[in-house]
Coordinates of C-alpha atoms and ligand atoms in Angstrom, one line a residue:
M1 CA -1.6 30.6 -0.9
A2 CA -4.2 33.6 -0.8
T3 CA -6.5 33.7 -3.5
H4 CA -8.6 36.8 -2.3
K5 CA -8.2 39.5 -5.2
T6 CA -6.3 42.6 -3.9
D7 CA -7.2 46.1 -4.8
K8 CA -4.4 47.7 -6.7
A9 CA -5.4 51.2 -5.1
D10 CA -4.8 50.3 -1.6
K11 CA -1.4 51.1 -0.3
Q12 CA 0.4 48.9 2.3
I13 CA -0.4 49.6 5.7
T14 CA 1.9 49.0 8.8
V15 CA 0.9 47.6 12.2
I16 CA 2.4 46.8 15.4
V17 CA 0.8 43.8 17.3
I18 CA 0.4 44.3 21.1
G19 CA -0.3 41.0 22.5
A20 CA 1.4 38.2 20.5
G21 CA -0.5 35.3 21.8
N22 CA -3.3 33.4 19.8
R23 CA -5.3 36.5 18.5
G24 CA -2.4 38.6 17.9
T25 CA -0.8 35.9 15.7
V26 CA -3.9 35.2 14.0
Y27 CA -4.6 38.7 12.8
S28 CA -0.8 39.1 12.0
N29 CA -1.3 36.1 9.4
Y30 CA -3.0 38.5 7.1
A31 CA 0.4 40.0 6.4
V32 CA 1.7 36.6 5.5
D33 CA -1.1 36.2 2.9
F34 CA -1.1 39.7 1.9
P35 CA 2.2 41.2 2.1
E36 CA 1.4 43.9 -0.3
R37 CA -1.6 45.2 2.0
L38 CA 0.1 44.8 5.5
K39 CA 3.3 44.7 7.2
V40 CA 4.0 44.0 10.7
V41 CA 6.7 46.3 12.0
G42 CA 6.6 46.1 15.7
V43 CA 5.4 43.6 18.5
A44 CA 5.2 43.7 22.4
D45 CA 4.6 40.8 24.6
P46 CA 6.1 39.8 27.8
R47 CA 6.3 36.2 26.7
K48 CA 9.7 35.9 25.0
F49 CA 8.7 32.7 23.0
R50 CA 5.6 34.5 21.4
R51 CA 7.0 37.9 20.6
T52 CA 10.0 36.0 19.0
L53 CA 7.4 34.0 16.8
I54 CA 6.3 37.2 15.2
Q55 CA 9.4 38.9 15.1
K56 CA 10.7 36.0 13.0
N57 CA 7.6 35.7 10.9
H58 CA 7.5 39.3 10.2
N59 CA 11.3 40.0 10.1
I60 CA 11.0 42.8 12.8
P61 CA 14.1 44.7 13.7
D62 CA 15.2 44.2 17.3
D63 CA 14.6 47.7 18.3
K64 CA 11.0 47.4 17.6
V65 CA 10.4 44.4 19.8
F66 CA 9.3 45.3 23.2
E67 CA 8.0 43.3 26.4
D68 CA 5.1 45.5 27.3
W69 CA 2.7 47.6 25.5
E70 CA 3.8 50.7 27.5
D71 CA 7.3 50.6 25.6
V72 CA 5.3 51.2 22.5
V73 CA 3.7 54.3 23.3
K74 CA 6.9 55.7 24.7
Q75 CA 8.3 55.7 21.2
D76 CA 7.5 58.3 18.5
K77 CA 4.6 56.7 16.3
F78 CA 6.3 54.3 14.0
A79 CA 3.1 52.5 12.2
D80 CA -0.4 53.2 11.0
A81 CA -2.3 50.9 13.3
V82 CA -2.0 48.5 16.3
I83 CA -3.5 45.2 16.9
I84 CA -4.5 45.1 20.6
A85 CA -4.9 41.6 21.4
T86 CA -3.8 41.5 25.1
P87 CA -6.0 39.7 27.9
D88 CA -9.1 41.3 28.6
R89 CA -8.2 43.5 31.7
C90 CA -5.5 44.9 29.8
H91 CA -7.6 46.6 26.9
R92 CA -8.5 50.2 28.2
E93 CA -5.2 51.8 29.0
P94 CA -3.3 50.4 25.8
A95 CA -6.4 51.4 23.7
I96 CA -6.6 55.2 25.0
Q97 CA -2.9 55.4 25.1
C98 CA -2.5 54.3 21.6
A99 CA -5.4 56.5 20.2
D100 CA -3.8 59.2 22.1
K101 CA -0.5 58.6 20.1
G102 CA -2.5 58.8 16.7
Y103 CA -2.9 54.9 15.9
H104 CA -5.6 53.5 14.1
I105 CA -6.8 50.5 16.6
L106 CA -8.2 47.1 16.0
L107 CA -8.9 46.1 19.5
E108 CA -9.9 42.6 20.7
K109 CA -13.3 42.2 22.2
P110 CA -14.3 43.2 24.8
M111 CA -13.2 46.7 24.5
D112 CA -13.0 46.8 28.3
V113 CA -14.5 44.7 31.3
T114 CA -16.4 47.9 32.8
A115 CA -19.0 50.2 31.0
A116 CA -16.8 53.2 32.0
G117 CA -13.9 51.8 30.4
C118 CA -15.7 51.1 27.0
K119 CA -17.1 54.7 27.1
A120 CA -13.6 56.1 27.9
I121 CA -12.0 54.3 24.8
V122 CA -14.7 55.5 22.5
E123 CA -14.0 59.1 23.6
A124 CA -10.2 58.8 23.2
V125 CA -10.9 57.3 19.7
K126 CA -13.2 60.4 18.9
R127 CA -10.9 62.9 20.3
N128 CA -8.1 61.7 18.3
N129 CA -10.0 61.2 15.1
V130 CA -8.4 57.5 14.7
L131 CA -10.4 54.5 13.5
L132 CA -11.4 51.7 15.7
G133 CA -12.2 48.4 15.0
V134 CA -13.5 45.9 17.7
G135 CA -12.9 42.2 17.4
H136 CA -16.5 41.3 16.9
V137 CA -15.6 38.8 14.1
L138 CA -18.9 37.9 13.0
H139 CA -20.1 41.3 12.2
Y140 CA -18.0 41.1 9.2
F141 CA -18.8 37.5 8.3
P142 CA -20.9 36.8 5.1
P143 CA -23.8 34.9 6.5
A144 CA -24.3 37.6 9.3
M145 CA -24.1 40.3 6.5
T146 CA -26.4 38.4 4.2
I147 CA -29.0 38.8 7.0
K148 CA -28.4 42.4 7.6
R149 CA -28.7 43.2 3.7
L150 CA -32.0 41.0 3.6
I151 CA -33.5 42.9 6.5
D152 CA -32.4 46.3 5.2
E153 CA -33.8 45.4 1.8
G154 CA -37.3 44.5 3.4
A155 CA -37.3 41.0 2.5
I156 CA -39.4 39.8 5.7
G157 CA -41.2 43.1 6.0
E158 CA -40.6 44.5 9.6
V159 CA -38.5 42.5 12.0
I160 CA -40.7 41.5 15.3
N161 CA -38.5 39.0 16.8
I162 CA -35.1 37.4 17.0
Q163 CA -34.0 34.1 18.1
H164 CA -30.4 33.6 18.6
L165 CA -28.4 30.4 20.1
E166 CA -24.7 30.5 21.1
P167 CA -23.8 26.9 21.2
V168 CA -20.3 27.2 22.9
G169 CA -19.5 23.6 22.7
W170 CA -18.8 20.9 25.5
G171 CA -15.0 20.7 25.1
H172 CA -14.2 24.3 24.5
F173 CA -16.3 25.4 27.2
A174 CA -14.3 23.1 29.6
H175 CA -11.2 24.4 28.0
S176 CA -11.5 28.0 28.1
F177 CA -14.2 28.8 30.6
V178 CA -13.6 26.1 33.2
R179 CA -9.7 25.4 33.0
G180 CA -8.5 28.2 30.9
N181 CA -8.2 32.1 30.6
W182 CA -11.8 32.7 31.1
H183 CA -12.7 30.6 33.9
R184 CA -12.7 33.4 36.6
E185 CA -14.5 36.8 36.3
D186 CA -11.8 38.4 38.4
D187 CA -9.2 37.4 35.9
S188 CA -11.0 38.1 32.9
C189 CA -14.6 38.8 32.8
F190 CA -18.3 37.3 32.9
V191 CA -18.9 34.8 30.5
L192 CA -21.6 36.9 28.6
L193 CA -19.0 39.7 28.1
A194 CA -16.5 37.0 27.0
K195 CA -18.4 34.9 24.9
C196 CA -21.7 36.5 23.7
G197 CA -20.5 39.9 22.9
H198 CA -20.4 38.7 19.3
D199 CA -24.2 37.5 19.6
I200 CA -25.3 40.9 21.2
D201 CA -23.5 42.8 18.6
L202 CA -25.4 41.1 15.9
I203 CA -28.8 41.3 17.5
H204 CA -28.3 44.9 18.0
W205 CA -27.2 45.4 14.7
W206 CA -29.8 43.3 13.0
M207 CA -32.6 45.1 14.9
G208 CA -31.3 48.3 13.1
K209 CA -33.3 51.4 14.0
H210 CA -35.1 50.0 16.8
K211 CA -33.7 51.0 20.3
C212 CA -33.4 48.2 22.9
L213 CA -35.3 49.8 26.1
K214 CA -35.0 46.7 28.5
V215 CA -33.0 43.7 29.1
S216 CA -33.6 40.9 31.5
S217 CA -31.3 37.8 32.1
F218 CA -30.8 34.6 34.1
G219 CA -28.0 32.1 34.4
S220 CA -25.8 29.8 36.9
L221 CA -22.9 27.7 37.0
A222 CA -25.0 24.6 36.9
H223 CA -22.7 22.0 36.3
F224 CA -19.0 22.6 36.5
N225 CA -18.9 22.5 40.4
K226 CA -17.6 20.3 43.3
E227 CA -21.4 18.8 43.7
H228 CA -21.1 17.1 40.7
K229 CA -17.8 15.5 40.9
P230 CA -18.1 11.9 40.2
E231 CA -17.3 9.4 43.2
G232 CA -13.7 8.2 42.9
A233 CA -12.7 11.2 40.6
A234 CA -9.1 12.6 41.4
S235 CA -8.4 16.2 41.3
R236 CA -6.2 15.9 38.3
C237 CA -7.3 13.6 35.4
L238 CA -3.8 12.1 34.9
D239 CA -4.3 10.6 38.4
C240 CA -8.0 9.6 37.9
S241 CA -9.4 6.3 38.0
V242 CA -12.9 7.3 36.3
E243 CA -11.4 9.5 33.4
S244 CA -12.0 7.2 30.9
K245 CA -15.6 7.7 31.4
C246 CA -15.5 11.6 31.6
A247 CA -16.7 13.8 28.8
Y248 CA -14.2 16.4 30.0
S249 CA -11.1 14.1 30.6
A250 CA -7.8 16.4 30.1
K251 CA -6.0 13.5 28.7
Q252 CA -8.6 12.9 26.0
M253 CA -8.6 16.7 25.3
Y254 CA -4.9 17.3 25.1
L255 CA -3.2 14.1 24.5
D256 CA -5.2 11.1 23.0
G257 CA -8.4 12.5 21.6
P258 CA -8.8 14.1 18.1
F259 CA -7.3 17.6 19.0
G260 CA -4.5 15.8 21.2
V261 CA -0.7 16.2 20.6
R262 CA -0.5 12.3 20.2
M263 CA -3.0 12.6 17.3
G264 CA -0.4 15.0 15.7
N265 CA -2.2 18.4 16.6
E266 CA 0.1 21.2 17.4
G267 CA -2.4 24.1 17.2
W268 CA -5.0 25.2 19.2
P269 CA -6.4 24.1 22.0
V270 CA -2.8 22.4 22.8
T271 CA -1.0 25.9 22.1
A272 CA -3.1 27.3 24.9
V273 CA -1.6 24.7 27.1
V274 CA 2.0 25.1 26.5
D275 CA 4.0 27.4 24.3
N276 CA 5.7 24.5 22.5
P277 CA 3.5 21.7 22.5
N278 CA 4.5 18.2 22.3
V279 CA 4.1 14.8 24.4
E280 CA 6.2 15.5 27.1
T281 CA 5.5 19.4 27.5
V282 CA 1.8 18.7 27.4
T283 CA 2.0 15.8 29.8
E284 CA 4.1 17.9 32.2
A285 CA 1.5 20.8 31.8
L286 CA -1.5 18.5 32.8
R287 CA 0.4 17.2 35.8
T288 CA 1.2 20.5 37.2
G289 CA -0.9 23.3 35.3
P290 CA -4.5 24.4 35.1
Y291 CA -5.5 22.3 32.2
G292 CA -4.7 19.2 33.9
K293 CA -7.2 19.7 36.7
C294 CA -10.9 17.8 37.2
V295 CA -13.4 20.4 35.6
Y296 CA -15.4 19.7 38.9
D297 CA -12.6 20.7 41.3
T298 CA -11.1 24.1 40.3
D299 CA -12.0 27.7 41.1
N300 CA -14.2 28.4 38.0
D301 CA -17.1 30.7 38.7
V302 CA -18.8 31.8 35.2
C303 CA -22.0 30.6 34.1
D304 CA -22.2 27.6 32.1
N305 CA -25.7 28.5 30.8
Q306 CA -27.5 32.0 30.5
V307 CA -30.4 33.5 28.7
V308 CA -31.0 37.1 28.0
N309 CA -34.5 38.7 26.8
F310 CA -34.5 42.2 25.0
S311 CA -37.2 44.7 24.6
F312 CA -36.9 47.0 21.7
S313 CA -39.0 49.8 20.7
E314 CA -42.1 49.5 18.8
G315 CA -42.9 46.3 20.7
R316 CA -40.0 43.9 19.2
T317 CA -38.1 41.3 21.1
A318 CA -35.2 39.3 20.8
T319 CA -33.7 36.2 22.9
L320 CA -30.3 34.8 23.2
S321 CA -29.2 31.5 24.7
M322 CA -25.7 30.6 25.8
V323 CA -25.1 27.1 26.6
A324 CA -21.9 25.1 27.4
F325 CA -23.4 21.6 26.5
T326 CA -23.6 21.4 23.0
E327 CA -22.3 19.3 20.1
K328 CA -21.7 22.4 17.7
L329 CA -18.8 24.4 18.8
C330 CA -19.7 28.3 18.6
T331 CA -21.5 27.7 15.1
R332 CA -24.4 29.9 16.0
S333 CA -27.9 29.6 14.6
V334 CA -30.4 32.4 14.4
K335 CA -34.0 33.0 13.3
V336 CA -35.2 36.4 12.2
F337 CA -38.9 36.7 12.2
G338 CA -40.6 39.5 10.2
T339 CA -44.0 40.3 9.1
K340 CA -43.4 39.0 5.6
G341 CA -41.1 36.2 6.1
E342 CA -38.7 34.5 8.1
I343 CA -34.9 34.1 7.8
Q344 CA -33.1 31.2 9.0
C345 CA -29.3 30.7 9.4
L346 CA -28.4 27.4 11.2
N347 CA -25.1 26.9 12.1
F348 CA -23.9 30.1 10.6
N349 CA -23.8 28.8 7.1
E350 CA -26.4 28.7 4.7
V351 CA -29.0 31.8 5.0
T352 CA -32.6 30.8 3.9
L353 CA -35.4 33.2 3.5
F354 CA -39.2 31.8 3.4
D355 CA -41.6 34.5 1.9
F356 CA -45.1 34.6 3.2
V357 CA -46.4 36.0 0.1
T358 CA -44.9 33.8 -2.3
R359 CA -44.7 30.9 0.0
K360 CA -41.2 30.3 -1.4
T361 CA -37.8 29.6 0.1
S362 CA -34.7 31.4 -1.4
K363 CA -31.1 30.1 -0.4
Y364 CA -28.1 32.0 0.3
P365 CA -25.0 29.5 0.3
F366 CA -21.8 30.4 2.1
I367 CA -19.0 28.3 1.0
S368 CA -17.2 28.3 4.4
G369 CA -13.5 29.4 4.3
A370 CA -11.4 32.4 4.0
H371 CA -10.7 33.1 0.3
G372 CA -7.8 30.5 0.5
T373 CA -5.8 32.4 3.3
R374 CA -4.6 30.8 6.4
M375 CA -7.1 32.8 8.3
T376 CA -9.7 30.4 8.8
G377 CA -10.6 30.9 12.4
H378 CA -14.3 31.4 13.3
G379 CA -15.2 29.6 10.0
G380 CA -13.1 32.4 8.0
A381 CA -14.8 35.4 10.1
D382 CA -11.1 36.4 11.3
F383 CA -10.0 36.9 7.6
Y384 CA -13.1 39.2 6.9
I385 CA -12.5 41.5 10.0
M386 CA -8.9 42.0 9.2
D387 CA -9.7 42.6 5.8
A388 CA -12.1 45.1 6.5
F389 CA -9.9 46.8 9.2
V390 CA -6.9 46.8 6.5
K391 CA -9.1 48.4 3.8
A392 CA -10.5 51.0 6.3
V393 CA -7.1 52.2 7.2
A394 CA -5.7 52.2 3.8
R395 CA -8.6 54.2 2.3
N396 CA -9.3 56.2 5.7
D397 CA -12.6 55.1 5.5
P398 CA -14.7 54.2 8.6
S399 CA -17.4 52.7 6.7
F400 CA -15.7 49.3 6.5
L401 CA -16.0 49.1 10.3
C402 CA -19.0 48.8 12.7
T403 CA -19.1 52.4 14.0
A404 CA -17.7 52.8 17.8
A405 CA -21.0 54.1 18.9
N406 CA -22.9 51.1 17.9
T407 CA -20.0 48.8 19.4
L408 CA -20.2 50.7 22.6
E409 CA -24.2 50.4 22.8
S410 CA -23.9 46.6 22.2
H411 CA -21.2 46.5 25.2
L412 CA -23.7 48.5 27.3
L413 CA -26.4 45.6 26.5
T414 CA -23.9 43.2 27.7
F415 CA -23.5 44.9 30.8
A416 CA -27.2 45.5 31.6
A417 CA -27.8 41.9 30.9
E418 CA -25.3 40.8 33.6
K419 CA -26.7 43.5 36.1
S420 CA -30.2 42.1 35.7
R421 CA -28.8 38.3 36.5
L422 CA -27.1 39.5 39.4
E423 CA -29.7 41.8 40.7
G424 CA -32.6 39.8 39.8
K425 CA -34.5 42.7 38.1
I426 CA -35.4 44.0 34.8
I427 CA -33.0 46.9 33.6
S428 CA -34.0 49.8 31.9
M429 CA -31.6 51.3 29.0
E430 CA -32.9 54.7 29.9
T431 CA -33.1 55.0 33.6
D432 CA -30.6 52.2 35.2
T433 CA -27.2 53.1 35.7
L434 CA -24.5 50.6 34.5
Ligands
NAD501 N1 -12.4 37.9 18.6 C1 -12.6 36.7 19.3 O1 -13.6 35.9 18.8 C2 -11.7 36.4 20.3 C3 -11.4 34.9 20.4 C4 -10.7 34.9 21.4 C5 -10.1 35.6 22.3 N2 -10.5 37.0 22.2 C6 -10.0 38.2 23.0 O2 -8.7 38.6 22.4 C7 -7.7 38.7 23.6 C8 -6.5 38.0 23.5 O3 -6.9 36.4 23.6 P1 -5.8 35.6 23.3 O4 -6.6 34.1 23.2 O5 -4.8 35.8 22.1 O6 -4.8 35.2 24.6 P2 -3.6 34.8 24.8 O7 -3.3 34.6 26.3 O8 -3.3 33.9 23.8 O9 -2.8 36.1 24.3 C9 -2.7 37.4 24.9 C10 -1.3 38.0 25.0 O10 -1.1 39.2 25.6 C11 0.1 39.2 26.1 N3 0.3 40.2 27.2 C12 -0.1 40.2 28.6 N4 0.1 41.5 29.2 C13 0.7 42.1 28.0 C14 1.3 43.7 28.1 N5 1.3 44.2 29.2 N6 1.7 44.0 26.9 C15 1.8 43.1 25.7 N7 1.5 42.0 25.8 C16 0.9 41.5 27.0 C17 0.3 37.7 26.8 O11 1.8 37.4 27.2 C18 -0.2 37.0 25.9 O12 0.6 36.4 24.9 C19 -8.5 38.5 24.9 O13 -9.2 40.0 25.1 C20 -9.7 37.7 24.4 O14 -11.0 37.7 25.0 C21 -11.2 37.2 21.0

């Protein structure tokens, strides 16, 4: 299936999957497409169904299948690297202890839900001289890399301002941030960290040598609350008399609509609803579980819209908008304004460059996809991050990865933005404590 050419010089590396849910499974698929480059030799997950799927797909012996990440670090080191794809609040300890065991690490984002945790992970990585890749998949995505290359080549002169939009998608937001795993900050983390870590990483990366000095942010949970519950609506969509007129109907999302099981979908988002999706299991889950609840009648508390302003050195600025209510699903749009030209990339596809001197537009097309692999998530970015990580480990070459220091810096900007929103003040990156 895979058509991406392999580099014969690279040795096969081995990896243990810690957290065999959605993301752990996606990343481990690289080994199915490129068995000569990656072998999955262990798995840990408390959910039997999920760990057994990975075990079967990768032919893992029983003695390397575990119920908890702690069981992995109790063993002598038995792989080159670990993929840590556990829930947000379970990243810090596995990352530190795996680094202390000498494993290279691909850690899902966010690194941790606190600034102190992120710093502790980076210290552990440095202390043990292991490689760290963090799941900011867009950093490795060709359109984002093209923008970075054009900026670094001086194609638009000096970057003065960046405008960035993260359109989360109305259905996606309801699924993940109203009903799903990221609907409460105390269960996972605030939405900017959960959803816009990618975007703040990109803004920080594209700004290059310019240091972010100040951050301010506003945002709220404007719509998905009891105040907006339609008259006559029930607390579950399957019992609701006005469900057919509701944009967020769970019946439409998981049973009858384009991504529903009745339409033959057995993948995301129904795999998040139940382990083994079919009409009966999904219907039962909608009757009893969180994914069947009215979006206006649950216990969600994360913002559905948020804006962030960044002030960089030498008077440069950037803005980020995160909005739930969009047709597009996470296909970011960005404009980078420079002294000699402007870069645009709409829906994270083709990059265009308008040159103020020649008054000509150049196009840098991107054929979305993932080199024919099955790792098509995030427009193919899932493939590119995994490819970079595997190469970094095989060649022991950190230059394939965003540096731990840069990743930490962008996490700190995210914490600063949320602090600004909560405290209603501008945060100084130099004097405020995060
Ligand atoms: N890079 C991205 O764009 C992106 C996208 C979605 C999610 N994520 C992040 O990836 C992580 C995983 O998300 P997901 O969607 O795969 O969630 P998921 O719930 O599908 O998977 C998490 C898995 O971790 C397992 N787990 C829980 N405790 C464990 C433990 N002690 N030891 C081992 N495994 C344990 C769970 O049983 C579950 O199977 C989260 O941090 C999430 O924020 C990143």
